[in-house]
Amino acid sequence: DTTTASLGLSITVNPIAPSALTYGSDPATYTNGSAIANNNPSLGGGDAATSYTVSPALPAGLSLSVVTGVISGTPTAVTATANYTVTATNDGGSTTKAVSITVNAVAPSALTYVSDPVTYVVNTAIANNNPSSGGGAVVSYSVAPALPAGLALNTSTGVISGTPTAITGAADYTVTATNTGGNA
């Protein structure tokens, strides 16, 4: 009499964990309100990833495809530079990459003043000369060269005010309006 024994053998072959995750744009700097070009991932080794996650959440308006890992969208808020950790995973394991993203304001544009050109009278207070501009909100103003004695530029509002205290010949003064997106 012959006895046969059998043994159930279960074999699982997992893929090789993805490795060396990179992004085409890193660091990435975007402009608030402007659609970004897709920021595509690539893996330097291992098998393909089957899912992607990111932590913390990307800046408002941007998204990560959980299937492809592509970062896309239109940012809707100015965001300081920060790292966003993307994880690419398959059944064999995972790899991570911190992607640096900044969302800047739209640069100011078309800076003008209510009065330009102007002529002031020495020792007579001037009416505030107010700026206006297009584009994004201005964070600070500067002027070069320095305004004539007695006049001042408010670096927060851009208003030129004061009382000129010395006679000065005609000259050009460059006022610069600045934010995270650039200047005008």
mmCIF file with all atom_site columns, C-alpha atoms in Angstrom:
data_model
loop_
_atom_site.group_PDB
_atom_site.id
_atom_site.type_symbol
_atom_site.label_atom_id
_atom_site.label_alt_id
_atom_site.label_comp_id
_atom_site.label_asym_id
_atom_site.label_entity_id
_atom_site.label_seq_id
_atom_site.pdbx_PDB_ins_code
_atom_site.Cartn_x
_atom_site.Cartn_y
_atom_site.Cartn_z
_atom_site.occupancy
_atom_site.B_iso_or_equiv
_atom_site.pdbx_formal_charge
_atom_site.auth_seq_id
_atom_site.auth_comp_id
_atom_site.auth_asym_id
_atom_site.auth_atom_id
_atom_site.pdbx_PDB_model_num
ATOM 1   C CA . ASP A 1 1   ? 0.000  0.000   0.000   1.00 0.00 ? 1   ASP A CA 1
ATOM 2   C CA . THR A 1 2   ? 1.379  3.342   -1.026  1.00 0.00 ? 2   THR A CA 1
ATOM 3   C CA . THR A 1 3   ? 0.503  6.585   0.787   1.00 0.00 ? 3   THR A CA 1
ATOM 4   C CA . THR A 1 4   ? 0.798  9.869   -0.976  1.00 0.00 ? 4   THR A CA 1
ATOM 5   C CA . ALA A 1 5   ? 1.003  13.122  0.939   1.00 0.00 ? 5   ALA A CA 1
ATOM 6   C CA . SER A 1 6   ? 0.499  16.476  -0.581  1.00 0.00 ? 6   SER A CA 1
ATOM 7   C CA . LEU A 1 7   ? 1.492  19.844  0.673   1.00 0.00 ? 7   LEU A CA 1
ATOM 8   C CA . GLY A 1 8   ? -0.191 23.080  -0.405  1.00 0.00 ? 8   GLY A CA 1
ATOM 9   C CA . LEU A 1 9   ? 2.536  25.539  -1.322  1.00 0.00 ? 9   LEU A CA 1
ATOM 10  C CA . SER A 1 10  ? 1.684  29.174  -1.806  1.00 0.00 ? 10  SER A CA 1
ATOM 11  C CA . ILE A 1 11  ? 4.150  31.400  -3.661  1.00 0.00 ? 11  ILE A CA 1
ATOM 12  C CA . THR A 1 12  ? 3.864  35.155  -4.021  1.00 0.00 ? 12  THR A CA 1
ATOM 13  C CA . VAL A 1 13  ? 6.208  37.196  -6.159  1.00 0.00 ? 13  VAL A CA 1
ATOM 14  C CA . ASN A 1 14  ? 6.063  40.880  -5.387  1.00 0.00 ? 14  ASN A CA 1
ATOM 15  C CA . PRO A 1 15  ? 7.282  43.593  -7.719  1.00 0.00 ? 15  PRO A CA 1
ATOM 16  C CA . ILE A 1 16  ? 10.476 45.442  -6.922  1.00 0.00 ? 16  ILE A CA 1
ATOM 17  C CA . ALA A 1 17  ? 9.710  48.552  -4.875  1.00 0.00 ? 17  ALA A CA 1
ATOM 18  C CA . PRO A 1 18  ? 9.896  51.782  -6.880  1.00 0.00 ? 18  PRO A CA 1
ATOM 19  C CA . SER A 1 19  ? 12.990 53.889  -6.206  1.00 0.00 ? 19  SER A CA 1
ATOM 20  C CA . ALA A 1 20  ? 14.683 57.208  -6.986  1.00 0.00 ? 20  ALA A CA 1
ATOM 21  C CA . LEU A 1 21  ? 11.489 59.250  -7.412  1.00 0.00 ? 21  LEU A CA 1
ATOM 22  C CA . THR A 1 22  ? 12.121 62.658  -9.016  1.00 0.00 ? 22  THR A CA 1
ATOM 23  C CA . TYR A 1 23  ? 9.998  65.444  -10.495 1.00 0.00 ? 23  TYR A CA 1
ATOM 24  C CA . GLY A 1 24  ? 10.660 67.440  -13.668 1.00 0.00 ? 24  GLY A CA 1
ATOM 25  C CA . SER A 1 25  ? 10.242 70.744  -11.793 1.00 0.00 ? 25  SER A CA 1
ATOM 26  C CA . ASP A 1 26  ? 11.815 70.709  -8.350  1.00 0.00 ? 26  ASP A CA 1
ATOM 27  C CA . PRO A 1 27  ? 11.993 73.238  -6.891  1.00 0.00 ? 27  PRO A CA 1
ATOM 28  C CA . ALA A 1 28  ? 8.823  74.488  -8.580  1.00 0.00 ? 28  ALA A CA 1
ATOM 29  C CA . THR A 1 29  ? 7.719  78.130  -8.543  1.00 0.00 ? 29  THR A CA 1
ATOM 30  C CA . TYR A 1 30  ? 4.223  78.932  -9.789  1.00 0.00 ? 30  TYR A CA 1
ATOM 31  C CA . THR A 1 31  ? 2.125  82.103  -10.170 1.00 0.00 ? 31  THR A CA 1
ATOM 32  C CA . ASN A 1 32  ? -1.188 82.398  -8.355  1.00 0.00 ? 32  ASN A CA 1
ATOM 33  C CA . GLY A 1 33  ? -4.105 82.128  -10.782 1.00 0.00 ? 33  GLY A CA 1
ATOM 34  C CA . SER A 1 34  ? -2.055 80.729  -13.692 1.00 0.00 ? 34  SER A CA 1
ATOM 35  C CA . ALA A 1 35  ? -2.409 77.100  -14.793 1.00 0.00 ? 35  ALA A CA 1
ATOM 36  C CA . ILE A 1 36  ? 0.824  75.163  -14.316 1.00 0.00 ? 36  ILE A CA 1
ATOM 37  C CA . ALA A 1 37  ? 2.450  72.825  -16.801 1.00 0.00 ? 37  ALA A CA 1
ATOM 38  C CA . ASN A 1 38  ? 2.044  69.242  -15.571 1.00 0.00 ? 38  ASN A CA 1
ATOM 39  C CA . ASN A 1 39  ? 4.864  68.383  -13.176 1.00 0.00 ? 39  ASN A CA 1
ATOM 40  C CA . ASN A 1 40  ? 5.625  64.772  -14.083 1.00 0.00 ? 40  ASN A CA 1
ATOM 41  C CA . PRO A 1 41  ? 7.306  62.195  -11.854 1.00 0.00 ? 41  PRO A CA 1
ATOM 42  C CA . SER A 1 42  ? 9.873  59.644  -12.915 1.00 0.00 ? 42  SER A CA 1
ATOM 43  C CA . LEU A 1 43  ? 11.296 56.622  -11.153 1.00 0.00 ? 43  LEU A CA 1
ATOM 44  C CA . GLY A 1 44  ? 14.967 55.740  -11.377 1.00 0.00 ? 44  GLY A CA 1
ATOM 45  C CA . GLY A 1 45  ? 14.539 52.083  -10.479 1.00 0.00 ? 45  GLY A CA 1
ATOM 46  C CA . GLY A 1 46  ? 12.239 49.324  -9.363  1.00 0.00 ? 46  GLY A CA 1
ATOM 47  C CA . ASP A 1 47  ? 8.887  48.500  -10.896 1.00 0.00 ? 47  ASP A CA 1
ATOM 48  C CA . ALA A 1 48  ? 6.162  50.990  -11.758 1.00 0.00 ? 48  ALA A CA 1
ATOM 49  C CA . ALA A 1 49  ? 4.251  52.605  -8.924  1.00 0.00 ? 49  ALA A CA 1
ATOM 50  C CA . THR A 1 50  ? 0.579  51.694  -8.619  1.00 0.00 ? 50  THR A CA 1
ATOM 51  C CA . SER A 1 51  ? -0.387 54.671  -6.452  1.00 0.00 ? 51  SER A CA 1
ATOM 52  C CA . TYR A 1 52  ? 0.852  58.062  -5.287  1.00 0.00 ? 52  TYR A CA 1
ATOM 53  C CA . THR A 1 53  ? 0.085  60.128  -2.189  1.00 0.00 ? 53  THR A CA 1
ATOM 54  C CA . VAL A 1 54  ? 1.274  63.515  -0.920  1.00 0.00 ? 54  VAL A CA 1
ATOM 55  C CA . SER A 1 55  ? 1.648  65.024  2.536   1.00 0.00 ? 55  SER A CA 1
ATOM 56  C CA . PRO A 1 56  ? 0.853  67.694  3.508   1.00 0.00 ? 56  PRO A CA 1
ATOM 57  C CA . ALA A 1 57  ? -1.877 68.627  1.006   1.00 0.00 ? 57  ALA A CA 1
ATOM 58  C CA . LEU A 1 58  ? -0.604 70.576  -2.011  1.00 0.00 ? 58  LEU A CA 1
ATOM 59  C CA . PRO A 1 59  ? -1.271 74.353  -2.222  1.00 0.00 ? 59  PRO A CA 1
ATOM 60  C CA . ALA A 1 60  ? -4.906 75.280  -2.947  1.00 0.00 ? 60  ALA A CA 1
ATOM 61  C CA . GLY A 1 61  ? -5.808 74.613  -6.583  1.00 0.00 ? 61  GLY A CA 1
ATOM 62  C CA . LEU A 1 62  ? -3.069 72.029  -7.192  1.00 0.00 ? 62  LEU A CA 1
ATOM 63  C CA . SER A 1 63  ? -3.652 68.288  -7.148  1.00 0.00 ? 63  SER A CA 1
ATOM 64  C CA . LEU A 1 64  ? -1.718 65.037  -7.326  1.00 0.00 ? 64  LEU A CA 1
ATOM 65  C CA . SER A 1 65  ? -2.982 62.208  -9.520  1.00 0.00 ? 65  SER A CA 1
ATOM 66  C CA . VAL A 1 66  ? -3.109 59.118  -7.283  1.00 0.00 ? 66  VAL A CA 1
ATOM 67  C CA . VAL A 1 67  ? -2.599 56.949  -10.390 1.00 0.00 ? 67  VAL A CA 1
ATOM 68  C CA . THR A 1 68  ? 0.139  58.795  -12.319 1.00 0.00 ? 68  THR A CA 1
ATOM 69  C CA . GLY A 1 69  ? 1.749  61.037  -9.682  1.00 0.00 ? 69  GLY A CA 1
ATOM 70  C CA . VAL A 1 70  ? 1.387  64.098  -11.941 1.00 0.00 ? 70  VAL A CA 1
ATOM 71  C CA . ILE A 1 71  ? 1.026  67.423  -10.112 1.00 0.00 ? 71  ILE A CA 1
ATOM 72  C CA . SER A 1 72  ? -1.326 69.738  -12.017 1.00 0.00 ? 72  SER A CA 1
ATOM 73  C CA . GLY A 1 73  ? -3.878 72.510  -11.674 1.00 0.00 ? 73  GLY A CA 1
ATOM 74  C CA . THR A 1 74  ? -4.137 76.263  -11.154 1.00 0.00 ? 74  THR A CA 1
ATOM 75  C CA . PRO A 1 75  ? -2.945 77.596  -7.793  1.00 0.00 ? 75  PRO A CA 1
ATOM 76  C CA . THR A 1 76  ? -5.566 79.768  -6.090  1.00 0.00 ? 76  THR A CA 1
ATOM 77  C CA . ALA A 1 77  ? -3.568 81.177  -3.154  1.00 0.00 ? 77  ALA A CA 1
ATOM 78  C CA . VAL A 1 78  ? -0.102 82.623  -2.593  1.00 0.00 ? 78  VAL A CA 1
ATOM 79  C CA . THR A 1 79  ? 1.910  80.032  -0.659  1.00 0.00 ? 79  THR A CA 1
ATOM 80  C CA . ALA A 1 80  ? 5.358  80.331  0.908   1.00 0.00 ? 80  ALA A CA 1
ATOM 81  C CA . THR A 1 81  ? 8.002  77.829  -0.146  1.00 0.00 ? 81  THR A CA 1
ATOM 82  C CA . ALA A 1 82  ? 7.335  74.443  1.448   1.00 0.00 ? 82  ALA A CA 1
ATOM 83  C CA . ASN A 1 83  ? 8.206  70.794  0.914   1.00 0.00 ? 83  ASN A CA 1
ATOM 84  C CA . TYR A 1 84  ? 5.477  68.335  -0.065  1.00 0.00 ? 84  TYR A CA 1
ATOM 85  C CA . THR A 1 85  ? 6.413  64.670  0.354   1.00 0.00 ? 85  THR A CA 1
ATOM 86  C CA . VAL A 1 86  ? 5.170  62.494  -2.509  1.00 0.00 ? 86  VAL A CA 1
ATOM 87  C CA . THR A 1 87  ? 5.154  58.732  -1.950  1.00 0.00 ? 87  THR A CA 1
ATOM 88  C CA . ALA A 1 88  ? 5.154  56.297  -4.892  1.00 0.00 ? 88  ALA A CA 1
ATOM 89  C CA . THR A 1 89  ? 3.980  52.793  -3.893  1.00 0.00 ? 89  THR A CA 1
ATOM 90  C CA . ASN A 1 90  ? 3.534  49.302  -5.335  1.00 0.00 ? 90  ASN A CA 1
ATOM 91  C CA . ASP A 1 91  ? 3.109  45.879  -3.679  1.00 0.00 ? 91  ASP A CA 1
ATOM 92  C CA . GLY A 1 92  ? 6.884  45.667  -3.223  1.00 0.00 ? 92  GLY A CA 1
ATOM 93  C CA . GLY A 1 93  ? 7.237  48.875  -1.208  1.00 0.00 ? 93  GLY A CA 1
ATOM 94  C CA . SER A 1 94  ? 7.536  52.612  -1.699  1.00 0.00 ? 94  SER A CA 1
ATOM 95  C CA . THR A 1 95  ? 9.850  55.553  -2.242  1.00 0.00 ? 95  THR A CA 1
ATOM 96  C CA . THR A 1 96  ? 9.431  59.217  -1.312  1.00 0.00 ? 96  THR A CA 1
ATOM 97  C CA . LYS A 1 97  ? 10.502 62.576  -2.654  1.00 0.00 ? 97  LYS A CA 1
ATOM 98  C CA . ALA A 1 98  ? 10.124 65.996  -1.033  1.00 0.00 ? 98  ALA A CA 1
ATOM 99  C CA . VAL A 1 99  ? 9.066  68.432  -3.765  1.00 0.00 ? 99  VAL A CA 1
ATOM 100 C CA . SER A 1 100 ? 9.634  72.124  -3.025  1.00 0.00 ? 100 SER A CA 1
ATOM 101 C CA . ILE A 1 101 ? 6.726  74.307  -4.217  1.00 0.00 ? 101 ILE A CA 1
ATOM 102 C CA . THR A 1 102 ? 6.250  78.085  -4.045  1.00 0.00 ? 102 THR A CA 1
ATOM 103 C CA . VAL A 1 103 ? 3.193  79.975  -5.284  1.00 0.00 ? 103 VAL A CA 1
ATOM 104 C CA . ASN A 1 104 ? 3.943  83.647  -5.875  1.00 0.00 ? 104 ASN A CA 1
ATOM 105 C CA . ALA A 1 105 ? 1.542  86.520  -6.342  1.00 0.00 ? 105 ALA A CA 1
ATOM 106 C CA . VAL A 1 106 ? 0.936  87.973  -9.776  1.00 0.00 ? 106 VAL A CA 1
ATOM 107 C CA . ALA A 1 107 ? 3.578  90.664  -10.223 1.00 0.00 ? 107 ALA A CA 1
ATOM 108 C CA . PRO A 1 108 ? 2.394  94.275  -10.007 1.00 0.00 ? 108 PRO A CA 1
ATOM 109 C CA . SER A 1 109 ? 2.097  96.024  -13.363 1.00 0.00 ? 109 SER A CA 1
ATOM 110 C CA . ALA A 1 110 ? 1.365  99.413  -14.903 1.00 0.00 ? 110 ALA A CA 1
ATOM 111 C CA . LEU A 1 111 ? 2.402  101.486 -11.884 1.00 0.00 ? 111 LEU A CA 1
ATOM 112 C CA . THR A 1 112 ? 1.212  105.096 -12.200 1.00 0.00 ? 112 THR A CA 1
ATOM 113 C CA . TYR A 1 113 ? 0.760  108.124 -9.945  1.00 0.00 ? 113 TYR A CA 1
ATOM 114 C CA . VAL A 1 114 ? -2.244 110.457 -9.775  1.00 0.00 ? 114 VAL A CA 1
ATOM 115 C CA . SER A 1 115 ? 0.055  113.418 -10.492 1.00 0.00 ? 115 SER A CA 1
ATOM 116 C CA . ASP A 1 116 ? 2.902  112.895 -12.933 1.00 0.00 ? 116 ASP A CA 1
ATOM 117 C CA . PRO A 1 117 ? 4.740  115.012 -13.857 1.00 0.00 ? 117 PRO A CA 1
ATOM 118 C CA . VAL A 1 118 ? 4.495  117.335 -10.866 1.00 0.00 ? 118 VAL A CA 1
ATOM 119 C CA . THR A 1 119 ? 5.837  120.723 -9.868  1.00 0.00 ? 119 THR A CA 1
ATOM 120 C CA . TYR A 1 120 ? 5.887  121.611 -6.177  1.00 0.00 ? 120 TYR A CA 1
ATOM 121 C CA . VAL A 1 121 ? 6.515  124.889 -4.353  1.00 0.00 ? 121 VAL A CA 1
ATOM 122 C CA . VAL A 1 122 ? 9.309  125.011 -1.776  1.00 0.00 ? 122 VAL A CA 1
ATOM 123 C CA . ASN A 1 123 ? 8.102  125.138 1.869   1.00 0.00 ? 123 ASN A CA 1
ATOM 124 C CA . THR A 1 124 ? 4.494  124.330 0.827   1.00 0.00 ? 124 THR A CA 1
ATOM 125 C CA . ALA A 1 125 ? 2.945  121.007 1.841   1.00 0.00 ? 125 ALA A CA 1
ATOM 126 C CA . ILE A 1 126 ? 1.970  118.860 -1.129  1.00 0.00 ? 126 ILE A CA 1
ATOM 127 C CA . ALA A 1 127 ? -1.256 116.909 -1.597  1.00 0.00 ? 127 ALA A CA 1
ATOM 128 C CA . ASN A 1 128 ? -0.620 113.195 -1.212  1.00 0.00 ? 128 ASN A CA 1
ATOM 129 C CA . ASN A 1 129 ? 0.423  111.715 -4.540  1.00 0.00 ? 129 ASN A CA 1
ATOM 130 C CA . ASN A 1 130 ? -1.199 108.258 -4.622  1.00 0.00 ? 130 ASN A CA 1
ATOM 131 C CA . PRO A 1 131 ? -0.088 105.303 -6.751  1.00 0.00 ? 131 PRO A CA 1
ATOM 132 C CA . SER A 1 132 ? -2.211 102.800 -8.628  1.00 0.00 ? 132 SER A CA 1
ATOM 133 C CA . SER A 1 133 ? -1.198 99.589  -10.339 1.00 0.00 ? 133 SER A CA 1
ATOM 134 C CA . GLY A 1 134 ? -2.537 96.484  -11.998 1.00 0.00 ? 134 GLY A CA 1
ATOM 135 C CA . GLY A 1 135 ? -1.569 92.888  -11.380 1.00 0.00 ? 135 GLY A CA 1
ATOM 136 C CA . GLY A 1 136 ? -1.127 91.523  -7.882  1.00 0.00 ? 136 GLY A CA 1
ATOM 137 C CA . ALA A 1 137 ? -1.278 93.402  -4.595  1.00 0.00 ? 137 ALA A CA 1
ATOM 138 C CA . VAL A 1 138 ? 1.816  95.447  -3.815  1.00 0.00 ? 138 VAL A CA 1
ATOM 139 C CA . VAL A 1 139 ? 3.711  94.525  -0.642  1.00 0.00 ? 139 VAL A CA 1
ATOM 140 C CA . SER A 1 140 ? 6.300  97.316  -0.623  1.00 0.00 ? 140 SER A CA 1
ATOM 141 C CA . TYR A 1 141 ? 7.476  100.390 -2.502  1.00 0.00 ? 141 TYR A CA 1
ATOM 142 C CA . SER A 1 142 ? 10.919 101.912 -2.945  1.00 0.00 ? 142 SER A CA 1
ATOM 143 C CA . VAL A 1 143 ? 12.299 104.932 -4.806  1.00 0.00 ? 143 VAL A CA 1
ATOM 144 C CA . ALA A 1 144 ? 15.643 105.769 -6.427  1.00 0.00 ? 144 ALA A CA 1
ATOM 145 C CA . PRO A 1 145 ? 17.265 108.173 -6.203  1.00 0.00 ? 145 PRO A CA 1
ATOM 146 C CA . ALA A 1 146 ? 16.075 109.626 -2.888  1.00 0.00 ? 146 ALA A CA 1
ATOM 147 C CA . LEU A 1 147 ? 13.199 112.123 -3.235  1.00 0.00 ? 147 LEU A CA 1
ATOM 148 C CA . PRO A 1 148 ? 13.931 115.853 -2.808  1.00 0.00 ? 148 PRO A CA 1
ATOM 149 C CA . ALA A 1 149 ? 14.493 117.055 0.775   1.00 0.00 ? 149 ALA A CA 1
ATOM 150 C CA . GLY A 1 150 ? 11.234 117.163 2.736   1.00 0.00 ? 150 GLY A CA 1
ATOM 151 C CA . LEU A 1 151 ? 9.380  114.638 0.573   1.00 0.00 ? 151 LEU A CA 1
ATOM 152 C CA . ALA A 1 152 ? 8.935  110.992 1.567   1.00 0.00 ? 152 ALA A CA 1
ATOM 153 C CA . LEU A 1 153 ? 7.666  107.769 0.047   1.00 0.00 ? 153 LEU A CA 1
ATOM 154 C CA . ASN A 1 154 ? 5.577  105.556 2.323   1.00 0.00 ? 154 ASN A CA 1
ATOM 155 C CA . THR A 1 155 ? 7.108  102.119 1.695   1.00 0.00 ? 155 THR A CA 1
ATOM 156 C CA . SER A 1 156 ? 3.838  100.357 2.595   1.00 0.00 ? 156 SER A CA 1
ATOM 157 C CA . THR A 1 157 ? 1.333  102.443 0.604   1.00 0.00 ? 157 THR A CA 1
ATOM 158 C CA . GLY A 1 158 ? 3.508  104.101 -2.048  1.00 0.00 ? 158 GLY A CA 1
ATOM 159 C CA . VAL A 1 159 ? 2.074  107.543 -1.201  1.00 0.00 ? 159 VAL A CA 1
ATOM 160 C CA . ILE A 1 160 ? 4.451  110.467 -1.758  1.00 0.00 ? 160 ILE A CA 1
ATOM 161 C CA . SER A 1 161 ? 3.875  113.235 0.776   1.00 0.00 ? 161 SER A CA 1
ATOM 162 C CA . GLY A 1 162 ? 5.587  116.006 2.712   1.00 0.00 ? 162 GLY A CA 1
ATOM 163 C CA . THR A 1 163 ? 6.821  119.563 2.289   1.00 0.00 ? 163 THR A CA 1
ATOM 164 C CA . PRO A 1 164 ? 9.749  120.196 -0.048  1.00 0.00 ? 164 PRO A CA 1
ATOM 165 C CA . THR A 1 165 ? 12.412 122.174 1.829   1.00 0.00 ? 165 THR A CA 1
ATOM 166 C CA . ALA A 1 166 ? 14.865 122.963 -0.963  1.00 0.00 ? 166 ALA A CA 1
ATOM 167 C CA . ILE A 1 167 ? 14.636 124.078 -4.571  1.00 0.00 ? 167 ILE A CA 1
ATOM 168 C CA . THR A 1 168 ? 15.440 121.142 -6.847  1.00 0.00 ? 168 THR A CA 1
ATOM 169 C CA . GLY A 1 169 ? 15.738 120.979 -10.611 1.00 0.00 ? 169 GLY A CA 1
ATOM 170 C CA . ALA A 1 170 ? 13.516 118.649 -12.633 1.00 0.00 ? 170 ALA A CA 1
ATOM 171 C CA . ALA A 1 171 ? 14.547 115.015 -12.282 1.00 0.00 ? 171 ALA A CA 1
ATOM 172 C CA . ASP A 1 172 ? 13.149 111.522 -12.790 1.00 0.00 ? 172 ASP A CA 1
ATOM 173 C CA . TYR A 1 173 ? 12.566 109.284 -9.777  1.00 0.00 ? 173 TYR A CA 1
ATOM 174 C CA . THR A 1 174 ? 11.916 105.575 -10.199 1.00 0.00 ? 174 THR A CA 1
ATOM 175 C CA . VAL A 1 175 ? 9.331  104.120 -7.825  1.00 0.00 ? 175 VAL A CA 1
ATOM 176 C CA . THR A 1 176 ? 9.273  100.328 -7.667  1.00 0.00 ? 176 THR A CA 1
ATOM 177 C CA . ALA A 1 177 ? 6.232  98.364  -6.475  1.00 0.00 ? 177 ALA A CA 1
ATOM 178 C CA . THR A 1 178 ? 7.123  94.835  -5.342  1.00 0.00 ? 178 THR A CA 1
ATOM 179 C CA . ASN A 1 179 ? 5.484  91.573  -4.238  1.00 0.00 ? 179 ASN A CA 1
ATOM 180 C CA . THR A 1 180 ? 6.509  87.890  -4.296  1.00 0.00 ? 180 THR A CA 1
ATOM 181 C CA . GLY A 1 181 ? 5.776  87.703  -8.032  1.00 0.00 ? 181 GLY A CA 1
ATOM 182 C CA . GLY A 1 182 ? 8.071  90.558  -9.074  1.00 0.00 ? 182 GLY A CA 1
ATOM 183 C CA . ASN A 1 183 ? 7.865  94.290  -9.472  1.00 0.00 ? 183 ASN A CA 1
ATOM 184 C CA . ALA A 1 184 ? 6.724  97.203  -11.604 1.00 0.00 ? 184 ALA A CA 1
#
